[in-house]
Amino acid sequence: MTVNNQNELVHKAIAVLKSLESGNPEAITAYINPDKYIQHNQSLLDGREAMLSALDHLKEIGTKVSIKRTLVDGEYVAIHSVYDFFGPKIAFDIFRFENGQIVEHWDNLQEMVERTPSNHTMIDGPVMIKDIDKTDANKVYVKSFVENILVEKNPGLLTSYFDGDSYIQHSPHIADGISGLGAALQALEERNIKFQYTHIHKVIGQGNFVLTVSEGLFDGQQTAFYDLFRVENGKIAEHWDVIEAILPEEKRKNLNSRF
């Protein structure tokens, strides 16, 4: 895919998200397939019409969308942003395109925490994509980290993924460094809170940024984990995440899988 084609997909995806702020239906009408729009946000109905019918309400409550990062990987566009409706939330949205139109959507949202143990925000940090030639290698590397460390296939490899204790953390409950990660995991264990990744569903990458979409358990609830990693010099240098509980079946508005 050429850079121009990638830029076009990003433009369309951003325009759709900004529609939620403006209330203007033009981008949704132009860029979302009218006959096929598979919605994986289970609190929303399937299909394009559900988005169109929500616009007036979203504009009325003062919805804002601030885009921070975008990744393009084949037919997928992933967007890292701040939503503001009933308070600020950090979000990842993933759109899948077919023949230039959006046909599928996944997302994860989490309340924004102003003060974190690392003193970083949940959204700040580098945005520039580089090392495009290392995209595939970085995707393999990050996937192996999630499998070995978070799915716990080989947790003894933890230190091999980092440059010493140099690791910038944007998670709202974890301090910087491997030491911060270890302390957070130990604290969960001491409080008998189960934190377990069980399956990786997607790995989306562009250059030095890789987004993984996983499911698992957090404090007894089925949970969706979206983790964004920045890779530098062959090591994981920075991490952002959004964690959201999966709705129970009786509260879901569509029959699609969360993933």
Short mmCIF file of C-alpha atoms in Angstrom, two decimals, residues 153-255:
data_model
loop_
_atom_site.label_atom_id
_atom_site.label_comp_id
_atom_site.label_asym_id
_atom_site.label_seq_id
_atom_site.Cartn_x
_atom_site.Cartn_y
_atom_site.Cartn_z
CA LYS A 153 4.05 -18.60 28.80
CA ASN A 154 7.60 -17.73 29.89
CA PRO A 155 7.63 -14.92 32.50
CA GLY A 156 11.31 -15.52 33.22
CA LEU A 157 12.12 -13.68 29.98
CA LEU A 158 10.78 -10.35 31.32
CA THR A 159 14.08 -8.48 31.56
CA SER A 160 15.17 -9.51 28.05
CA TYR A 161 12.58 -7.22 26.45
CA PHE A 162 13.86 -3.99 28.01
CA ASP A 163 17.00 -1.87 28.08
CA GLY A 164 17.69 -2.23 31.78
CA ASP A 165 15.07 -0.43 33.86
CA SER A 166 14.51 2.17 31.15
CA TYR A 167 10.82 1.84 30.32
CA ILE A 168 8.31 4.70 30.05
CA GLN A 169 4.91 3.75 31.41
CA HIS A 170 1.58 5.50 30.72
CA SER A 171 -0.68 2.98 32.41
CA PRO A 172 -2.68 4.79 35.13
CA HIS A 173 -1.66 2.39 37.92
CA ILE A 174 1.96 1.47 37.12
CA ALA A 175 5.21 3.38 37.68
CA ASP A 176 8.05 3.64 35.16
CA GLY A 177 10.55 0.85 34.58
CA ILE A 178 10.49 -2.92 34.91
CA SER A 179 10.63 -2.31 38.64
CA GLY A 180 7.34 -0.39 38.43
CA LEU A 181 5.73 -3.17 36.43
CA GLY A 182 6.94 -5.80 38.87
CA ALA A 183 5.71 -3.82 41.86
CA ALA A 184 2.25 -3.38 40.30
CA LEU A 185 1.91 -7.09 39.53
CA GLN A 186 3.04 -7.98 43.05
CA ALA A 187 0.51 -5.56 44.54
CA LEU A 188 -2.31 -7.19 42.56
CA GLU A 189 -1.20 -10.61 43.74
CA GLU A 190 -1.11 -9.47 47.36
CA ARG A 191 -4.66 -8.14 47.03
CA ASN A 192 -5.72 -11.43 45.40
CA ILE A 193 -6.80 -9.61 42.23
CA LYS A 194 -6.53 -11.94 39.25
CA PHE A 195 -4.89 -10.27 36.25
CA GLN A 196 -4.47 -12.66 33.34
CA TYR A 197 -4.22 -12.29 29.59
CA THR A 198 -5.59 -15.42 27.91
CA HIS A 199 -5.58 -14.73 24.16
CA ILE A 200 -4.14 -12.25 21.65
CA HIS A 201 -6.64 -11.35 18.93
CA LYS A 202 -4.87 -8.68 16.88
CA VAL A 203 -1.39 -7.27 16.36
CA ILE A 204 -1.43 -4.02 14.39
CA GLY A 205 1.83 -2.24 13.72
CA GLN A 206 3.48 0.53 11.76
CA GLY A 207 7.17 1.17 12.19
CA ASN A 208 8.14 1.58 15.83
CA PHE A 209 4.56 1.38 17.17
CA VAL A 210 2.67 -1.87 17.74
CA LEU A 211 -0.87 -2.25 19.12
CA THR A 212 -2.03 -5.57 20.55
CA VAL A 213 -5.66 -6.45 21.25
CA SER A 214 -6.10 -9.17 23.85
CA GLU A 215 -8.68 -10.64 26.16
CA GLY A 216 -8.41 -11.96 29.65
CA LEU A 217 -9.52 -11.54 33.23
CA PHE A 218 -9.18 -8.60 35.57
CA ASP A 219 -10.57 -8.86 39.09
CA GLY A 220 -13.01 -11.58 38.05
CA GLN A 221 -14.34 -9.81 34.95
CA GLN A 222 -13.87 -10.74 31.31
CA THR A 223 -11.78 -7.85 30.00
CA ALA A 224 -10.47 -6.38 26.75
CA PHE A 225 -6.85 -5.22 26.88
CA TYR A 226 -5.51 -2.80 24.25
CA ASP A 227 -1.74 -2.24 24.62
CA LEU A 228 0.34 0.13 22.51
CA PHE A 229 4.11 -0.33 22.57
CA ARG A 230 6.92 1.82 21.16
CA VAL A 231 10.00 -0.15 20.19
CA GLU A 232 13.42 1.51 20.12
CA ASN A 233 16.71 -0.18 19.22
CA GLY A 234 15.08 -3.60 19.39
CA LYS A 235 13.69 -3.16 22.92
CA ILE A 236 10.34 -2.07 24.33
CA ALA A 237 10.77 1.58 25.31
CA GLU A 238 7.26 2.84 26.08
CA HIS A 239 3.75 1.57 26.79
CA TRP A 240 0.20 2.92 26.75
CA ASP A 241 -2.96 0.94 27.46
CA VAL A 242 -6.73 1.02 27.68
CA ILE A 243 -8.53 -1.63 29.73
CA GLU A 244 -12.30 -2.14 29.54
CA ALA A 245 -14.59 -4.78 31.02
CA ILE A 246 -16.60 -6.81 28.51
CA LEU A 247 -20.36 -6.37 28.83
CA PRO A 248 -22.37 -9.35 30.08
CA GLU A 249 -24.54 -10.94 27.40
CA GLU A 250 -27.80 -9.49 28.71
CA LYS A 251 -26.53 -5.92 28.21
CA ARG A 252 -25.20 -6.33 24.67
CA LYS A 253 -26.96 -4.60 21.77
CA ASN A 254 -25.40 -6.69 19.01
CA LEU A 255 -24.42 -10.34 18.61
#
